[in-house]
Amino acid sequence: MHLYALLFNIPWKSAMKASEKTKERIYTAAEQLFAEKGFTETSLRAITAKAGVNLAAVNYHFVSKEGLIKAIFKRYLTDFSLELEKKLNHYEQKNITPSIEELLSVFMELIVSIKTHSSKGVVTFMRLLSNALLQKQLFLHEFMTNDFGFIFLRFGLLLRNASTHKNMSDVEWFWRLHFSLGTVLLNIASIDYFKTLMKQEFKSSIRTSQVMQLMIPYITAGLSVGPTITDPDLLNAKYGSAC
């Protein structure tokens, strides 16, 4: 029987429903604070105060602040990675070699669909991811690599296979991917600001999904241009050589 039900003699179903509501309030409060203030600046006490729950509830559901952060990212990435895997399996089963633009279109469509756990959906997730990178949350990198790394590796390999420049060095491809990621993170995490700016300057509005589509040809061009690195050390550096 649920711990709360035992302690307070609450019917089992009622205890479960109350527990899930408490958990959801913690999720909502934590996502908002982490997105607005960052991970290091947000304390568990601030989260519990905003959620209207006690500290024991966080410890019960998530064990620790680190556990809560992992759980938030898992909620966002689980469905996304499953859908991405279906798309990649389709290409593999049909023996299709998708273009860079096709792969990016699939990726963007799936990102836009991340909207089930927050009213701002993809914007909140991009802010969380941006803060994770800026604040060097290394435990989160390890968690995401262990839990979702394989599917993102498959996607990255398909992207590279779609490139016409097979001789591009691992280092240059590494940076091209991160330049692409940075483009998505900055523009979507700051989308409210850019939309406001556009409205002031052009007296027009745009949807987030439209902005995502606008990024596809831009990123495609960046990934498609020929290699530029000439430094021998960088040319010869291989991915995973430090392991």
Short mmCIF file of C-alpha atoms in Angstrom, two decimals:
data_model
loop_
_atom_site.label_atom_id
_atom_site.label_comp_id
_atom_site.label_asym_id
_atom_site.label_seq_id
_atom_site.Cartn_x
_atom_site.Cartn_y
_atom_site.Cartn_z
CA MET A 1 0.00 0.00 0.00
CA HIS A 2 1.10 3.58 -0.66
CA LEU A 3 3.08 5.13 2.22
CA TYR A 4 0.71 8.10 2.53
CA ALA A 5 -2.28 5.76 2.73
CA LEU A 6 -0.67 3.80 5.56
CA LEU A 7 0.32 6.88 7.54
CA PHE A 8 -2.93 8.79 7.24
CA ASN A 9 -5.41 5.94 6.70
CA ILE A 10 -6.40 7.31 3.28
CA PRO A 11 -8.13 5.02 0.74
CA TRP A 12 -5.62 3.61 -1.75
CA LYS A 13 -7.05 5.19 -4.92
CA SER A 14 -7.39 8.58 -3.26
CA ALA A 15 -3.82 8.37 -2.02
CA MET A 16 -2.55 7.53 -5.51
CA LYS A 17 -4.47 10.42 -7.07
CA ALA A 18 -3.20 12.85 -4.43
CA SER A 19 0.34 11.58 -4.91
CA GLU A 20 0.22 12.10 -8.69
CA LYS A 21 -1.19 15.60 -8.26
CA THR A 22 1.62 16.43 -5.85
CA LYS A 23 4.19 15.05 -8.27
CA GLU A 24 2.71 17.09 -11.13
CA ARG A 25 2.80 20.29 -9.07
CA ILE A 26 6.48 19.65 -8.34
CA TYR A 27 7.18 19.07 -12.04
CA THR A 28 5.37 22.26 -13.06
CA ALA A 29 7.06 24.44 -10.45
CA ALA A 30 10.52 22.98 -11.09
CA GLU A 31 10.29 23.32 -14.87
CA GLN A 32 9.27 26.95 -14.61
CA LEU A 33 11.96 27.89 -12.08
CA PHE A 34 14.73 25.92 -13.78
CA ALA A 35 13.82 27.50 -17.13
CA GLU A 36 13.65 31.04 -15.70
CA LYS A 37 16.48 31.04 -13.15
CA GLY A 38 18.65 28.05 -14.04
CA PHE A 39 19.53 24.90 -12.13
CA THR A 40 22.21 26.16 -9.76
CA GLU A 41 20.19 29.23 -8.70
CA THR A 42 17.01 27.27 -7.98
CA SER A 43 16.80 25.57 -4.59
CA LEU A 44 14.49 22.73 -3.61
CA ARG A 45 12.91 25.05 -1.06
CA ALA A 46 12.02 27.51 -3.82
CA ILE A 47 10.45 24.66 -5.79
CA THR A 48 8.44 23.32 -2.86
CA ALA A 49 7.25 26.84 -1.97
CA LYS A 50 6.03 27.44 -5.52
CA ALA A 51 4.45 23.98 -5.73
CA GLY A 52 2.82 24.29 -2.32
CA VAL A 53 4.27 21.00 -1.06
CA ASN A 54 6.77 20.04 1.62
CA LEU A 55 10.38 19.04 1.06
CA ALA A 56 9.61 15.43 1.97
CA ALA A 57 7.38 15.15 -1.12
CA VAL A 58 10.32 15.98 -3.41
CA ASN A 59 12.54 13.49 -1.62
CA TYR A 60 9.82 10.83 -1.84
CA HIS A 61 9.14 11.22 -5.56
CA PHE A 62 12.59 12.17 -6.87
CA VAL A 63 15.10 11.45 -4.05
CA SER A 64 17.12 14.61 -4.77
CA LYS A 65 17.34 17.78 -6.85
CA GLU A 66 19.50 15.89 -9.33
CA GLY A 67 16.87 13.16 -9.54
CA LEU A 68 14.19 15.78 -10.19
CA ILE A 69 16.21 17.35 -13.02
CA LYS A 70 16.75 13.93 -14.62
CA ALA A 71 13.04 13.12 -14.33
CA ILE A 72 12.08 16.37 -16.07
CA PHE A 73 14.38 15.69 -19.01
CA LYS A 74 13.22 12.08 -19.19
CA ARG A 75 9.60 13.23 -19.51
CA TYR A 76 10.49 15.44 -22.44
CA LEU A 77 12.87 13.07 -24.20
CA THR A 78 11.22 9.65 -23.82
CA ASP A 79 8.36 10.16 -26.30
CA PHE A 80 10.57 12.27 -28.56
CA SER A 81 13.26 9.59 -28.79
CA LEU A 82 10.71 6.83 -29.39
CA GLU A 83 9.15 8.76 -32.28
CA LEU A 84 12.58 9.57 -33.69
CA GLU A 85 13.52 5.90 -33.49
CA LYS A 86 10.39 4.97 -35.48
CA LYS A 87 11.37 7.42 -38.21
CA LEU A 88 14.94 6.12 -38.37
CA ASN A 89 13.74 2.50 -38.40
CA HIS A 90 11.49 3.34 -41.34
CA TYR A 91 14.45 4.67 -43.33
CA GLU A 92 16.48 1.58 -42.45
CA GLN A 93 13.72 -0.93 -43.27
CA LYS A 94 12.93 0.73 -46.60
CA ASN A 95 16.63 1.13 -47.40
CA ILE A 96 16.13 4.89 -47.79
CA THR A 97 19.03 7.32 -47.57
CA PRO A 98 17.39 10.57 -46.42
CA SER A 99 18.91 13.95 -47.24
CA ILE A 100 20.16 16.34 -44.58
CA GLU A 101 17.11 18.53 -45.18
CA GLU A 102 14.73 15.57 -44.77
CA LEU A 103 16.38 14.52 -41.52
CA LEU A 104 16.25 18.04 -40.13
CA SER A 105 12.58 18.34 -41.12
CA VAL A 106 11.77 15.18 -39.17
CA PHE A 107 13.79 16.41 -36.19
CA MET A 108 12.11 19.84 -36.17
CA GLU A 109 8.62 18.36 -36.48
CA LEU A 110 9.27 16.14 -33.48
CA ILE A 111 10.71 19.02 -31.46
CA VAL A 112 7.62 21.13 -32.14
CA SER A 113 5.47 18.24 -30.88
CA ILE A 114 7.09 18.50 -27.42
CA LYS A 115 4.21 20.27 -25.72
CA THR A 116 2.49 17.83 -23.40
CA HIS A 117 4.12 18.82 -20.11
CA SER A 118 4.21 22.61 -20.31
CA SER A 119 2.02 25.36 -21.73
CA LYS A 120 5.07 26.63 -23.63
CA GLY A 121 6.25 23.15 -24.59
CA VAL A 122 9.31 23.30 -26.81
CA VAL A 123 10.28 26.79 -25.56
CA THR A 124 10.51 25.57 -21.97
CA PHE A 125 12.48 22.52 -23.02
CA MET A 126 14.96 24.60 -25.05
CA ARG A 127 15.46 26.94 -22.09
CA LEU A 128 16.09 23.97 -19.83
CA LEU A 129 18.57 22.49 -22.30
CA SER A 130 20.30 25.86 -22.75
CA ASN A 131 20.69 26.27 -18.99
CA ALA A 132 22.04 22.73 -18.70
CA LEU A 133 24.78 23.56 -21.22
CA LEU A 134 25.56 27.02 -19.85
CA GLN A 135 25.75 25.78 -16.26
CA LYS A 136 27.75 22.67 -17.14
CA GLN A 137 25.39 20.10 -15.64
CA LEU A 138 27.73 17.20 -16.38
CA PHE A 139 25.59 14.62 -14.57
CA LEU A 140 22.79 15.48 -17.00
CA HIS A 141 25.06 14.96 -20.00
CA GLU A 142 25.98 11.53 -18.64
CA PHE A 143 22.33 10.68 -17.97
CA MET A 144 21.19 11.74 -21.45
CA THR A 145 24.08 9.88 -23.07
CA ASN A 146 23.28 6.68 -21.19
CA ASP A 147 19.51 6.82 -21.69
CA PHE A 148 19.13 8.47 -25.10
CA GLY A 149 22.61 8.57 -26.61
CA PHE A 150 22.12 5.61 -28.94
CA ILE A 151 19.18 7.09 -30.84
CA PHE A 152 20.89 10.48 -31.19
CA LEU A 153 24.05 8.73 -32.36
CA ARG A 154 22.00 6.96 -35.06
CA PHE A 155 20.53 10.28 -36.13
CA GLY A 156 23.97 11.91 -36.22
CA LEU A 157 25.40 9.08 -38.31
CA LEU A 158 22.55 9.39 -40.81
CA LEU A 159 23.18 13.13 -41.04
CA ARG A 160 26.86 12.56 -41.71
CA ASN A 161 26.12 9.83 -44.23
CA ALA A 162 23.85 12.29 -46.05
CA SER A 163 26.69 14.78 -46.38
CA THR A 164 28.46 14.88 -49.74
CA HIS A 165 31.76 15.66 -47.99
CA LYS A 166 32.81 12.26 -46.66
CA ASN A 167 36.34 13.52 -46.06
CA MET A 168 35.30 16.11 -43.46
CA SER A 169 37.27 15.66 -40.23
CA ASP A 170 35.58 14.43 -37.05
CA VAL A 171 36.47 17.71 -35.34
CA GLU A 172 34.84 19.88 -38.00
CA TRP A 173 31.71 17.73 -38.07
CA PHE A 174 31.57 17.89 -34.25
CA TRP A 175 31.57 21.69 -34.36
CA ARG A 176 29.12 21.87 -37.27
CA LEU A 177 26.62 19.84 -35.23
CA HIS A 178 27.10 22.06 -32.20
CA PHE A 179 26.74 25.23 -34.27
CA SER A 180 23.44 23.77 -35.51
CA LEU A 181 22.31 22.91 -31.99
CA GLY A 182 23.24 26.40 -30.83
CA THR A 183 21.11 27.93 -33.59
CA VAL A 184 18.06 25.98 -32.45
CA LEU A 185 18.64 26.58 -28.74
CA LEU A 186 19.23 30.34 -28.96
CA ASN A 187 16.35 31.11 -31.28
CA ILE A 188 13.73 28.93 -29.60
CA ALA A 189 14.79 29.61 -26.00
CA SER A 190 14.57 33.35 -26.81
CA ILE A 191 11.55 33.07 -29.10
CA ASP A 192 9.34 35.40 -27.04
CA TYR A 193 11.90 38.20 -27.34
CA PHE A 194 12.40 37.68 -31.08
CA LYS A 195 8.64 37.52 -31.71
CA THR A 196 8.17 40.80 -29.84
CA LEU A 197 11.02 42.37 -31.81
CA MET A 198 9.53 41.17 -35.10
CA LYS A 199 6.13 42.57 -34.18
CA GLN A 200 7.67 45.97 -33.42
CA GLU A 201 9.81 46.08 -36.56
CA PHE A 202 7.51 44.42 -39.10
CA LYS A 203 4.04 44.77 -37.53
CA SER A 204 3.65 41.05 -38.17
CA SER A 205 3.64 37.82 -36.16
CA ILE A 206 5.02 34.33 -36.64
CA ARG A 207 4.43 30.93 -35.07
CA THR A 208 7.20 28.97 -33.36
CA SER A 209 6.66 26.11 -35.81
CA GLN A 210 7.27 28.53 -38.70
CA VAL A 211 10.54 29.67 -37.14
CA MET A 212 11.60 26.03 -36.83
CA GLN A 213 10.91 25.55 -40.53
CA LEU A 214 12.94 28.66 -41.40
CA MET A 215 15.95 27.18 -39.64
CA ILE A 216 16.01 24.02 -41.78
CA PRO A 217 17.57 25.48 -44.97
CA TYR A 218 19.97 27.58 -42.87
CA ILE A 219 21.26 24.58 -40.89
CA THR A 220 21.25 22.39 -44.02
CA ALA A 221 23.56 24.87 -45.74
CA GLY A 222 25.88 24.94 -42.74
CA LEU A 223 26.16 21.15 -42.63
CA SER A 224 26.52 20.82 -46.41
CA VAL A 225 29.38 23.22 -47.14
CA GLY A 226 32.81 21.66 -47.74
CA PRO A 227 35.50 21.20 -45.07
CA THR A 228 37.57 24.22 -44.04
CA ILE A 229 39.98 22.91 -41.39
CA THR A 230 43.62 22.69 -42.50
CA ASP A 231 45.38 22.25 -39.15
CA PRO A 232 46.96 18.72 -39.27
CA ASP A 233 46.31 18.06 -35.57
CA LEU A 234 42.61 18.86 -35.96
CA LEU A 235 42.37 16.95 -39.23
CA ASN A 236 43.80 13.80 -37.66
CA ALA A 237 41.91 13.94 -34.36
CA LYS A 238 39.40 11.10 -34.14
CA TYR A 239 36.15 10.93 -32.22
CA GLY A 240 36.52 8.84 -29.06
CA SER A 241 40.32 8.87 -29.15
CA ALA A 242 40.42 10.18 -25.57
CA CYS A 243 38.61 7.09 -24.27
#
